[in-house]
Coordinates of C-alpha atoms in Angstrom, one line a residue:
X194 CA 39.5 63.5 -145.8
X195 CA 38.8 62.9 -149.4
X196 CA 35.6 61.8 -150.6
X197 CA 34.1 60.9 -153.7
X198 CA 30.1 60.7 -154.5
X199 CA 28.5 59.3 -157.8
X200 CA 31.3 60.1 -159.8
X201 CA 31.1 59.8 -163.5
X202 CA 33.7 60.6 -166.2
X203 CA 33.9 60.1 -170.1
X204 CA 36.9 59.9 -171.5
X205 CA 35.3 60.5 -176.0
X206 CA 33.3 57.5 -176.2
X207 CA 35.1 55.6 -173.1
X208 CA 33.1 55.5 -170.0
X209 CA 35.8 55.7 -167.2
X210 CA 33.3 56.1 -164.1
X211 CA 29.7 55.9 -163.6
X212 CA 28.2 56.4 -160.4
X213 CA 31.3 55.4 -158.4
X214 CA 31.5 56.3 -154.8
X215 CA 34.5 56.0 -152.5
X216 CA 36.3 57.8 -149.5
X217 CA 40.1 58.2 -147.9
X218 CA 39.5 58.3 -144.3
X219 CA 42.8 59.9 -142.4
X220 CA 45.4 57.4 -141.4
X221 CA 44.5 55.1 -144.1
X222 CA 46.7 53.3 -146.9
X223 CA 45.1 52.6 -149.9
X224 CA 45.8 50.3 -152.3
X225 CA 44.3 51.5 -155.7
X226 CA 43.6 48.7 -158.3
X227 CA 42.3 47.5 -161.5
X228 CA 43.3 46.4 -165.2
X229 CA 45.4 49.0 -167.5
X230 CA 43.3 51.8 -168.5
X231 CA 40.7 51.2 -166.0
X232 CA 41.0 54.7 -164.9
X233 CA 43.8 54.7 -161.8
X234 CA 45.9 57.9 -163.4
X235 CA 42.3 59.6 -163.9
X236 CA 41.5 59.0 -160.5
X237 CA 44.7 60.5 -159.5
X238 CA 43.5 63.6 -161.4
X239 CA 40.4 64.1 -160.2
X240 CA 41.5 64.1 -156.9
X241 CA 44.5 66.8 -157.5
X242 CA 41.7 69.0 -159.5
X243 CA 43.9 68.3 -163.0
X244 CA 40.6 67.3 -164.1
X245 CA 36.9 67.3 -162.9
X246 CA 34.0 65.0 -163.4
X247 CA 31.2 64.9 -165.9
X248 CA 28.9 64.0 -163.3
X249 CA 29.3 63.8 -159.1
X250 CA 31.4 65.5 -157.4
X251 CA 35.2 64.7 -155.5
X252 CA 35.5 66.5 -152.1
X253 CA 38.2 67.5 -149.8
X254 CA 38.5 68.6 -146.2
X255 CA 39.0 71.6 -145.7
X256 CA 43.3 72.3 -144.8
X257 CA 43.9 69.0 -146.3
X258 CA 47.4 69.3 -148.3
X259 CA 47.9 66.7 -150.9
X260 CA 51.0 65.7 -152.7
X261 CA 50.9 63.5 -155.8
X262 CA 53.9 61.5 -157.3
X263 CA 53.5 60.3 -160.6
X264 CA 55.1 59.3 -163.6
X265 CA 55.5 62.3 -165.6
X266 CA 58.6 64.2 -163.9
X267 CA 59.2 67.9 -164.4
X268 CA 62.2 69.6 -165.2
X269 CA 64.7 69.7 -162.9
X270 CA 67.8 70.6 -164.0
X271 CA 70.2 73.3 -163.1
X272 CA 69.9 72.4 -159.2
X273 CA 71.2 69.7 -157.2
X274 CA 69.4 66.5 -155.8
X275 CA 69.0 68.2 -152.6
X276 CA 67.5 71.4 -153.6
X277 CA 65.0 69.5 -155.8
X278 CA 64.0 67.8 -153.1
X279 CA 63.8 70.5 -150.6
X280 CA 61.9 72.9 -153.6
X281 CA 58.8 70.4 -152.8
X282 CA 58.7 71.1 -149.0
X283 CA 55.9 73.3 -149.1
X284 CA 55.5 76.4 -147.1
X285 CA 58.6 76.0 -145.6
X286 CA 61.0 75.8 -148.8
X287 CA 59.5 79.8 -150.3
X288 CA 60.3 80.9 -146.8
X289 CA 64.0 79.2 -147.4
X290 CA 64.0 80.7 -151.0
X291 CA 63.2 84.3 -149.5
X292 CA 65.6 84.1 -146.9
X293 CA 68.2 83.4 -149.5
X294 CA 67.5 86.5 -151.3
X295 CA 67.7 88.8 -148.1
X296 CA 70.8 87.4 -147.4
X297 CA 72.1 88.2 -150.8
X298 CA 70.1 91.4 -150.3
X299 CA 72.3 92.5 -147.2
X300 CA 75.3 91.5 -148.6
X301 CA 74.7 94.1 -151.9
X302 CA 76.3 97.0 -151.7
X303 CA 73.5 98.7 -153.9
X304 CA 70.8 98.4 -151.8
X305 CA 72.6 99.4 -148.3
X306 CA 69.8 102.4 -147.8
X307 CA 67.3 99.8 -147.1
X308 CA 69.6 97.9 -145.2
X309 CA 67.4 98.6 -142.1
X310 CA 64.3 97.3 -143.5
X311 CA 66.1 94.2 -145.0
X312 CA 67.7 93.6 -141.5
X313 CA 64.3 93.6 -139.9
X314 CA 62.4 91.6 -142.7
X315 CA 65.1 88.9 -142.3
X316 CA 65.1 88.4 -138.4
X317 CA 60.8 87.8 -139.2
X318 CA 61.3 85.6 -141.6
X319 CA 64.3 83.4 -139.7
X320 CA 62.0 83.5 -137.0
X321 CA 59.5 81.5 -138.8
X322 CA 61.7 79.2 -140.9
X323 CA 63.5 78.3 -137.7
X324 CA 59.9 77.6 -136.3
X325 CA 58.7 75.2 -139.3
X326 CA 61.9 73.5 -138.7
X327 CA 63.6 74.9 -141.8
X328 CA 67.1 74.8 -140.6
X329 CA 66.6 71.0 -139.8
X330 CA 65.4 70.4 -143.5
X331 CA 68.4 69.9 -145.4
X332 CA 69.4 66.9 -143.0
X333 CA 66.2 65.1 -143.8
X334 CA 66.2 65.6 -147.6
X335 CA 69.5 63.8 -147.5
X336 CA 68.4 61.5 -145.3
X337 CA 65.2 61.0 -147.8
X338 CA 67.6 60.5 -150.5
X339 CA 70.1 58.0 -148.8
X340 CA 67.3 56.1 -148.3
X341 CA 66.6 56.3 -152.1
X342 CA 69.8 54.7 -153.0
X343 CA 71.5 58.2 -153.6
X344 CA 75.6 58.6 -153.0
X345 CA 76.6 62.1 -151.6
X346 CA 78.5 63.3 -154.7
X347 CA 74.9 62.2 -156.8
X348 CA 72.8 64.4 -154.3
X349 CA 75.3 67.6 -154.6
X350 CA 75.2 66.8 -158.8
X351 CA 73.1 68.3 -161.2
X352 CA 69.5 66.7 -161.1
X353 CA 69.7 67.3 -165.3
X354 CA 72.3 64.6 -165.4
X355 CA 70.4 61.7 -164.1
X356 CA 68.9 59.2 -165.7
X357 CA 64.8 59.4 -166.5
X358 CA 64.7 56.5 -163.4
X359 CA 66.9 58.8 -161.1
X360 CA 64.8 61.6 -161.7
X361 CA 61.7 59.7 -160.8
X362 CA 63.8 58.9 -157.6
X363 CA 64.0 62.7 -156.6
X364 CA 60.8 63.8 -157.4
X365 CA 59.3 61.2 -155.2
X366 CA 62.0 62.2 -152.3
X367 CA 60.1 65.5 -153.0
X368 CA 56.7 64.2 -152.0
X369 CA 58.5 62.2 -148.9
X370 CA 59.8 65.3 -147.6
X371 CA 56.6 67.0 -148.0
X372 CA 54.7 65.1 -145.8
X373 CA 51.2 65.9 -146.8
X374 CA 48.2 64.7 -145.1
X375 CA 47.5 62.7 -148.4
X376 CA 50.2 61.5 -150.1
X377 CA 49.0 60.1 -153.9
X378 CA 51.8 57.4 -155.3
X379 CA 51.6 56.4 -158.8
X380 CA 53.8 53.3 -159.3
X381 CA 56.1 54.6 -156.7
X382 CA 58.3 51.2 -156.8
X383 CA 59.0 51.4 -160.6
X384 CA 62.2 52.6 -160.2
X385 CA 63.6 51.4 -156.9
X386 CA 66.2 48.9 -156.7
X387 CA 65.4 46.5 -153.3
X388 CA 67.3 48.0 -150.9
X389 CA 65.0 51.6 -151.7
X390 CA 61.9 50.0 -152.0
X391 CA 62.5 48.4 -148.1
X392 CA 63.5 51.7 -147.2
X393 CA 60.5 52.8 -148.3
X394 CA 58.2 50.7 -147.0
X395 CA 59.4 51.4 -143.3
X396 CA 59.0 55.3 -144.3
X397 CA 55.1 54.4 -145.4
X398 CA 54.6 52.2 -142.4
X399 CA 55.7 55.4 -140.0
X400 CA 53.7 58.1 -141.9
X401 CA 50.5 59.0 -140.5
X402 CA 48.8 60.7 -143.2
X403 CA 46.7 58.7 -145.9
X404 CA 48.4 57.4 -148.6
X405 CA 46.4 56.2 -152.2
X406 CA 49.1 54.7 -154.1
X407 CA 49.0 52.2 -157.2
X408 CA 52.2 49.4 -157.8
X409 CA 52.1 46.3 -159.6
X410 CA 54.7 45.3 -156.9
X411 CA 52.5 42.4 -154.5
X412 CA 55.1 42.2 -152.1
X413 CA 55.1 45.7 -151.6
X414 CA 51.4 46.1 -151.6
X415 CA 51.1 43.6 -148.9
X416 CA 53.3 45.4 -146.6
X417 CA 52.2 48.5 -146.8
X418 CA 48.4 48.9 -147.6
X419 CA 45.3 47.9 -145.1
X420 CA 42.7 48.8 -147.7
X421 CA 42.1 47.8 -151.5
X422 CA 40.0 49.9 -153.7
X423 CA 38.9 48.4 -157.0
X424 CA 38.6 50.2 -160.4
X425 CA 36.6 47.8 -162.6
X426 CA 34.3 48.4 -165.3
X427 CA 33.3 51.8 -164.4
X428 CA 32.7 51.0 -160.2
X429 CA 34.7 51.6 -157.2
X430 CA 35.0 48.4 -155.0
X431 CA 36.5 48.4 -151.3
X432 CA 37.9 45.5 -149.7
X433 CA 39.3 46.0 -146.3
X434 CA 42.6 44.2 -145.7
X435 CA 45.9 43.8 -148.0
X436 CA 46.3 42.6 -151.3
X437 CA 46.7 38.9 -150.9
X438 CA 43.4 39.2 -149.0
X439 CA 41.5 41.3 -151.9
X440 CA 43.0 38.3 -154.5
X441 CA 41.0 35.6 -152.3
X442 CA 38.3 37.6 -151.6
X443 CA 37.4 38.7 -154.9
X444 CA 37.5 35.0 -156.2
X445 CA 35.2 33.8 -153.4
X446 CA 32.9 36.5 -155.1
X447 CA 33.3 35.6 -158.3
X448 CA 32.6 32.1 -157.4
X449 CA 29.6 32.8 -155.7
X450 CA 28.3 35.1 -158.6
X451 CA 28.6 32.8 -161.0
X452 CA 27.4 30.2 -158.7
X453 CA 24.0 32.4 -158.7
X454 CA 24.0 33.3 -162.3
X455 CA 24.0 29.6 -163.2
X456 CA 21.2 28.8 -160.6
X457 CA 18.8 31.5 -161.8
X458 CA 20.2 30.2 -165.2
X459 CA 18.6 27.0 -165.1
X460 CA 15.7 28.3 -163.2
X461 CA 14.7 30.6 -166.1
X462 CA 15.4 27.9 -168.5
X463 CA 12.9 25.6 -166.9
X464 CA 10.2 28.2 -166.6
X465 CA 10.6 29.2 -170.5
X466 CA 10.6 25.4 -171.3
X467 CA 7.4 25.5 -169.0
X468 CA 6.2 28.2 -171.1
X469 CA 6.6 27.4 -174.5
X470 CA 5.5 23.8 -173.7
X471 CA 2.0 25.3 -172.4
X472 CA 1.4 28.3 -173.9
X473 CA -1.0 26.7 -176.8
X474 CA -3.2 25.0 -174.2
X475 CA -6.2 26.8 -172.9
X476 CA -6.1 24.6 -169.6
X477 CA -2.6 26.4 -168.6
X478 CA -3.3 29.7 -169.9
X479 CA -3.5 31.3 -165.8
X480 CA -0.3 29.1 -165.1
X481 CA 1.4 30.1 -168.2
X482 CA 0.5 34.1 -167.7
X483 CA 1.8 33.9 -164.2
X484 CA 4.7 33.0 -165.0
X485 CA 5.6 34.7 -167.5
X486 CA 4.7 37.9 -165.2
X487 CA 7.2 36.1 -163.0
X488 CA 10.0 36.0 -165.6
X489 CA 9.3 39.9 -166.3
X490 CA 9.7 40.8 -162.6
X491 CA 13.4 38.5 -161.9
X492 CA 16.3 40.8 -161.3
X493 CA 18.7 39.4 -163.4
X494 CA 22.1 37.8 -162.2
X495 CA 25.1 39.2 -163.9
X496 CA 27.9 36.5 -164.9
X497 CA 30.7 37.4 -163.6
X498 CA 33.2 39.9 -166.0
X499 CA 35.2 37.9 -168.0
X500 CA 38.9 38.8 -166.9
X501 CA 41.8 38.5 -169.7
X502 CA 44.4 35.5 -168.4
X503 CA 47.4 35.6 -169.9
X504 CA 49.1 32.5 -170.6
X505 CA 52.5 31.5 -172.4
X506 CA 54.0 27.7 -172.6
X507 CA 57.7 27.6 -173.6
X508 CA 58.5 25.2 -176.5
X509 CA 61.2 22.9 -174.9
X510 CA 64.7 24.6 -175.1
X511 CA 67.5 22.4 -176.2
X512 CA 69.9 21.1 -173.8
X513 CA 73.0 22.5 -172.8
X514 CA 76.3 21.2 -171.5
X515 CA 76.8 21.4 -167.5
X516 CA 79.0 24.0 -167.3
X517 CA 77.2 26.8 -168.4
X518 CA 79.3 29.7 -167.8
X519 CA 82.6 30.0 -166.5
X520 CA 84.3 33.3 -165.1
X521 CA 87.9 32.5 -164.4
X522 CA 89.9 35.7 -162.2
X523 CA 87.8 38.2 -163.5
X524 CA 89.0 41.6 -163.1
X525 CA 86.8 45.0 -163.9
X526 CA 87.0 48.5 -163.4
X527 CA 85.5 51.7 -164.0
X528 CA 87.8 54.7 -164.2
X529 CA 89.2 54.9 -160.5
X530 CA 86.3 52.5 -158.9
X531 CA 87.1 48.7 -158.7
X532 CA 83.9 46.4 -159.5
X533 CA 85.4 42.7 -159.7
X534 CA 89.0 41.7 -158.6
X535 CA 89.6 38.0 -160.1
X536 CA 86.2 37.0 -159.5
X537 CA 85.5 33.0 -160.0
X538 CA 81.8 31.8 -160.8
X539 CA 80.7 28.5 -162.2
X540 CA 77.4 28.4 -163.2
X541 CA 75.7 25.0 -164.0
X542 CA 73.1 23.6 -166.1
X543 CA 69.6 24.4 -164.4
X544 CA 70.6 26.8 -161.8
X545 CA 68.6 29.8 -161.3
X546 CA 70.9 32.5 -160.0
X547 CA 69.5 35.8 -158.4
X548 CA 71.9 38.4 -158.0
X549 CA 71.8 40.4 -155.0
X550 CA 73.7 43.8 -154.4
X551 CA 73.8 47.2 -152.9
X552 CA 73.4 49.8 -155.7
X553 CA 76.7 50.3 -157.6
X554 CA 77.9 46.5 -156.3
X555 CA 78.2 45.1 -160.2
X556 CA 75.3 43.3 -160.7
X557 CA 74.5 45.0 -163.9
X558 CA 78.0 44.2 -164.9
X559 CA 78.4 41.1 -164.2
X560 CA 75.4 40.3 -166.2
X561 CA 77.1 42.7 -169.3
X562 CA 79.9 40.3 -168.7
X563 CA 77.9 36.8 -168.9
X564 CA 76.7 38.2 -172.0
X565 CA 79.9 39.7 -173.5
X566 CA 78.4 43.0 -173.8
X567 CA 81.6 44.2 -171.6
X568 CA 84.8 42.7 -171.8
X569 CA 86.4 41.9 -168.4
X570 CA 89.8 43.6 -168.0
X571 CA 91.6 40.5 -167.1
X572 CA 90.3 37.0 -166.7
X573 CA 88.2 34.9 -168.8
X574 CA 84.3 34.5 -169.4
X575 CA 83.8 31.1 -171.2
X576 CA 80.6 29.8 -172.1
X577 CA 79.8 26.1 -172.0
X578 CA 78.8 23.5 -174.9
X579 CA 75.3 23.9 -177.0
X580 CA 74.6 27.4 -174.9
X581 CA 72.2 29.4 -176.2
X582 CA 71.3 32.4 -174.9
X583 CA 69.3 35.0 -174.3
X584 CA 69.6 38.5 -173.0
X585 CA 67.1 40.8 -171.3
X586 CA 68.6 43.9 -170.8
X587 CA 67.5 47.1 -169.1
X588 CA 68.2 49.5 -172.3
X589 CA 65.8 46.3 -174.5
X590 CA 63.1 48.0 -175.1
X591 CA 64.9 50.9 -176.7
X592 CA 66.2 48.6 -179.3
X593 CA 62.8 48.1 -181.1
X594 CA 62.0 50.1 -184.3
X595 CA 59.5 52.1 -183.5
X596 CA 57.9 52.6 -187.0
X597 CA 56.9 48.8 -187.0
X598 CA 53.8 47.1 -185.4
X599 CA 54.1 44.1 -182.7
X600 CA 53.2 42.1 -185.4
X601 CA 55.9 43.0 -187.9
X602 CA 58.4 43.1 -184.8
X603 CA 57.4 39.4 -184.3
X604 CA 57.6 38.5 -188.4
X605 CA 60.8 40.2 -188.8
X606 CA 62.4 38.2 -185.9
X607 CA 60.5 34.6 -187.1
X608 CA 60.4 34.9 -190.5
X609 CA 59.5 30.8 -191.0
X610 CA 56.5 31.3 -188.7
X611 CA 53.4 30.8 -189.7
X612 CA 50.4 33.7 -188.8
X613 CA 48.8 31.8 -186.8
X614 CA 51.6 31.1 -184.2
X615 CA 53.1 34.3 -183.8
X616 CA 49.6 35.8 -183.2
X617 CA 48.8 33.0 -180.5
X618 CA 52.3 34.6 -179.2
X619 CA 51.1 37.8 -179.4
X620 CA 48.2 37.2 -177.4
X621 CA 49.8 35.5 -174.8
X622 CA 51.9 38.6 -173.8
X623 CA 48.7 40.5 -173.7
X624 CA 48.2 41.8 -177.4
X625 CA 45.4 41.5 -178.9
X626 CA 43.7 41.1 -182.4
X627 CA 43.8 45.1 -182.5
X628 CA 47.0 45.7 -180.7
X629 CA 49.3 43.6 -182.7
X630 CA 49.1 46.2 -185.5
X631 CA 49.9 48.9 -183.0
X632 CA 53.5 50.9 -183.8
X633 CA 56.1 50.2 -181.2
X634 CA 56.2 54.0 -181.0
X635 CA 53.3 54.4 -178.8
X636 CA 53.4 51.2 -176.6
X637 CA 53.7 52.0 -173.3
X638 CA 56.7 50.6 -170.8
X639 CA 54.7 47.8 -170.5
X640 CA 54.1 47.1 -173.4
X641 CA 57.0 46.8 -174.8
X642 CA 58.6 44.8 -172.2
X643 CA 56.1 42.4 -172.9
X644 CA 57.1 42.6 -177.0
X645 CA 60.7 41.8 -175.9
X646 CA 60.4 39.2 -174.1
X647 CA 57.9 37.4 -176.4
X648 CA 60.9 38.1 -179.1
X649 CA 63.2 36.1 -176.7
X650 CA 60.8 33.1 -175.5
X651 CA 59.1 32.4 -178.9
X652 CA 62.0 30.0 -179.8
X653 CA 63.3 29.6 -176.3
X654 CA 67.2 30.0 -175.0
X655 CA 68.8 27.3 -172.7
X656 CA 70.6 29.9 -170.7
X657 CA 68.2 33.1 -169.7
X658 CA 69.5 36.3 -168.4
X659 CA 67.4 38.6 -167.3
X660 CA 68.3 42.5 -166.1
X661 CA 65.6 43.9 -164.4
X662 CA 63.2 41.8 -166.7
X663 CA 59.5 42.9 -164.3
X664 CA 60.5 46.6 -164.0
X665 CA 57.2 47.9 -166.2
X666 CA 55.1 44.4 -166.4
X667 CA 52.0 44.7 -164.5
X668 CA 50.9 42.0 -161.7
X669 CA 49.2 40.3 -164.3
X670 CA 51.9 39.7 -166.5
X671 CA 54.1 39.0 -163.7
X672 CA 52.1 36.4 -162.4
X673 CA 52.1 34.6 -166.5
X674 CA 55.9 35.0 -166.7
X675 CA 56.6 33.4 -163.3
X676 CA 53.8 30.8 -164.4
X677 CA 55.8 30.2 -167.6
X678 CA 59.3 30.3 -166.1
X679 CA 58.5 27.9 -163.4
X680 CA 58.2 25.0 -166.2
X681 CA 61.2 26.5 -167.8
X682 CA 64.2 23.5 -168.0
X683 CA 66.8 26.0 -168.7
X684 CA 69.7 27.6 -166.0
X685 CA 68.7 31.3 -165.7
X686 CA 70.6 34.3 -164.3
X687 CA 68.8 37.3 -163.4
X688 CA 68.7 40.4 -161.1
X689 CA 64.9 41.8 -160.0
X690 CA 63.9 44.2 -157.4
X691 CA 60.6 41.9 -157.0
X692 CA 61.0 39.5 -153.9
X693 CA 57.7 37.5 -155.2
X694 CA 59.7 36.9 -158.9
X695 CA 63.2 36.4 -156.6
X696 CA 61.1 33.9 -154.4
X697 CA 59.3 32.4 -156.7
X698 CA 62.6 31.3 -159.5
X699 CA 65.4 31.2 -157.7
X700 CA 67.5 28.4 -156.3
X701 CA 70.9 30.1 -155.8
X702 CA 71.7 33.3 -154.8
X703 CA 74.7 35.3 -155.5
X704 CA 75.3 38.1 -153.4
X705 CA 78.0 41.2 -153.8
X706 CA 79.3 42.6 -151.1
X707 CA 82.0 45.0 -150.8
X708 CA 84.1 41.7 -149.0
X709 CA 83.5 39.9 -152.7
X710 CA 80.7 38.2 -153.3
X711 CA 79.1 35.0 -151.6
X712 CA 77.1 32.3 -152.9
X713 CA 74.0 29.8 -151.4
X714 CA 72.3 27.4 -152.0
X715 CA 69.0 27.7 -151.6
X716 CA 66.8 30.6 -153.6
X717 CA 65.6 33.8 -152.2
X718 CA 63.5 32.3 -149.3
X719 CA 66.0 30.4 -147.7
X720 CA 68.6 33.3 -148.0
X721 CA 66.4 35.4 -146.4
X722 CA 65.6 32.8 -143.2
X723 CA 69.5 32.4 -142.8
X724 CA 70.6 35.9 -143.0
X725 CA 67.7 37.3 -141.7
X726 CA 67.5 39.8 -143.9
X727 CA 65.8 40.7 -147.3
X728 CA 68.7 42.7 -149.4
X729 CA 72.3 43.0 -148.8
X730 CA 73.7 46.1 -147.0
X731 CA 70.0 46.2 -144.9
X732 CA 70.9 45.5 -141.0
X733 CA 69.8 41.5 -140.0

């Protein structure tokens, strides 16, 4: 369906591509891979004709529709949910549009001498909406959207009073409804709370078009691709299978290149040692000559690329008392909607608490009240003896000044700190000797995740909560925060829409329901295998 031969793309000085080949074949789902700034989004591009390559060429089939989702949203506003969504229907929603106007054409007094005409054009164009199933299209936007977490009331509102991540929500419903016979997803999961993104894995896993999609969610990945397709260093690599299987399989290869690049190693080190030994003596002077004819003919082994790790240890955090938190009858509202009625929790020392919950079910609220960002409107929120905490939430990044680097960010907060150790901080989140003097104006999501958490682990809390801490890390980072939280002594409380960071960190779960809320023991894993189900509000 989509092909792409000897690509090549510059991006100034940056080579992006060079010589890369790849194809979508119809039916498949593509996982699309590789380190930040490797070239995905360009890819994306390409593909969509946004932009075209230096050198190569990207072909598609002929009839082949393609809808891209990506991270840049349009405006929207002035419509509702639904009719945003329906607008990206394709064929079928300008036939819609038109049949709107003929109906308000009929109904105008002004124009009743063409009444005729409109009467006829309308009966045509019914005809053929009915026939694309136009009539039927309403019901599976909202369907589209109730799968996408959306209340009724939210997909009759304006689309211009959401929220950036609400927007993103119904300009991917857009792309659902569409359909195409190659769907492009970039970072579709970003924004999805886990009750979405299982929704929309079983959508994926019933559509029959291809799908190319990027997400630094593994779970997710696993799930839904069959096919991995590697950007790295310029090259397209495929690996058939999911992600799990491209992770082993690209570390078999790398152990076997290196394997070969230290065995011709030492080979060409004993010939040159060979060489320089004999190359004075007339006796050797054939030998010598042959082999260094030898040495001029070896097809060099590459090592393997050097991948950045990153890597963070906590300092030990002090200790805490054993009751941690205490929430004693704790009553909150919201204007007419009821979130907590005398809600008890206990929360002890060294108990990781995931919070599970349909959207709208507190969870972000019960973390405001942990923290005493929110005041509860009866009850009481205590905190235990030598807590300290620390907070990551959701609204974080937009705390940071965005006229200072990551390095002044990190001197402001640790004044006491030598240079040394807040740059050996920096670089375990990822920045580098360059990037620390970036401004926190043009970091990316990312990016400044990363910055705030390195601002709240540097001199580590006993008592972590975490809101949605993995919504813009990459797998990379991911994988060195669960790393470094895994040693971590302290008693966390978090809510994450990632079932690998749930799985891997949790050992109590809290769930709200709207019967109150229920705790186990137990983390993630083991709530999943009793209830036999992955989020609250999804049918065992």
């Amino acid at each position: 369906m989509i092909r792409l031969d000897n690509i090549g793309k510059h991006n100034g000085r940056q080579l992006i591509f060079i010589e890369a080949s790849a194809a979508l074949l119809k039916g498949e789902k593509i996982g699309l891979v590789g380190p930040n700034g490797a070239g995905k989004t360009t890819l994306f591009r390409l593909i969509t004709r946004q932009e075209e390559p230096d050198e190569g060429q990207v072909s598609i089939d002929r009839g082949v529709s393609v809808g891209l989702f990506s991270q840049d949203v349009g405006e929207m506003s002035g419509m509702t949910a639904v009719a945003a969504v329906m607008q990206g229907a394709g064929a079928v929603s300008d036939i819609g549009a038109e049949l709107a106007e003929l109906e308000a054409a009929m109904a105008d007094p002004a124009r009743a001498d063409d009444l005729e005409t409109i009467i006829v054009r309308y009966g045509d164009v019914q005809a053929r909406f009915e026939e694309l199933g136009g009539y039927a299209l309403e019901g599976k936007a909202r369907e589209v959207l109730d799968g996408l977490g959306f209340s009724q009331e939210t997909m009759d509102g304006d689309v211009g009073n959401l929220s950036g991540g609400w927007k993103m929500r119904v300009a991917l419903g857009r792309i659902l409804l569409m359909r195409p016979d190659v769907m492009l997803l970039d970072e579709p999961s970003n924004h999805l709370d886990l009750e979405s993104l299982i929704w929309l894995e079983q959508f994926l896993g019933g559509y029959d078009g291809a799908l190319l999609m990027t997400s630094h969610d593994r779970a997710f990945m696993n799930r839904v691709i069959d096919k991995v397709i590697e950007i790295d260093g310029g090259a397209l690599t495929s690996f058939s299978g999911d992600y799990e299987f491209y992770e082993a399989q690209r570390a078999m290869n790398e152990k076997q290149q290196r394997a070969q690049f230290e065995r011709q190693q030492a080979m060409l080190a004993k010939e040159v040692a060979f060489i320089e030994r004999f190359k004075a003596r007339a006796s050797h002077a054939a030998q010598v000559q042959s082999r260094v004819k030898k040495l001029d003919k070896i097809e060099r082994v590459e090592p393997p690329k050097r991948r950045q790790t990153l890597s963070f240890e906590f300092q030990p955090a002090p200790r805490s008392g054993d009751d941690v938190v205490n929430l004693r009858g704790v009553h909150k509202r919201y204007g007419s909607r009821t979130i907590y009625e005398g809600l008890d929790l206990l929360v002890r020392r060294r108990e990781r608490y995931c919070v599970l919950g349909v959207n709208g079910a507190g969870k972000s609220t019960l973390l405001k009240l942990v923290t005493g960002s929110t005041e509860p409107d009866a009850g009481t929120v205590t905190l235990g003896g030598s807590v300290k905490m620390g907070y990551f939430a959701q609204h974080a990044m937009d705390l940071l000044d965005g006229e200072a680097t990551v390095f002044e960010t990190l001197e402001s907060a640790f004044p006491l700190a030598g240079q040394g150790s807040l740059r050996s901080l920096a670089g375990g989140f990822g920045f580098s000797k360059d990037e620390v003097e970036k401004s926190c104006r043009v970091l990316s999501g990312g990016e400044k995740a990363r910055l705030v958490m390195a601002l709240m682990l540097y001199n580590p809390p006993n008592f972590l909560v975490l809101d949605e801490p993995t919504n813009h890390l990459d797998i990379a980072t991911k994988e060195m925060l669960i790393g470094a939280l895994a040693q971590y002594e302290g008693t966390m409380l978090f809510v994450s829409h990632d079932r690998h960071f749930l799985a891997a960190l949790s050992n109590r779960v809290l769930e709200l329901t709207p019967e109150g809320v229920h705790q186990y023991d137990g983390g993630y894993t083991e709530y999943v295998a009793r209830t036999g189900r992955e989020a609250p509000g999804l049918h065992a």
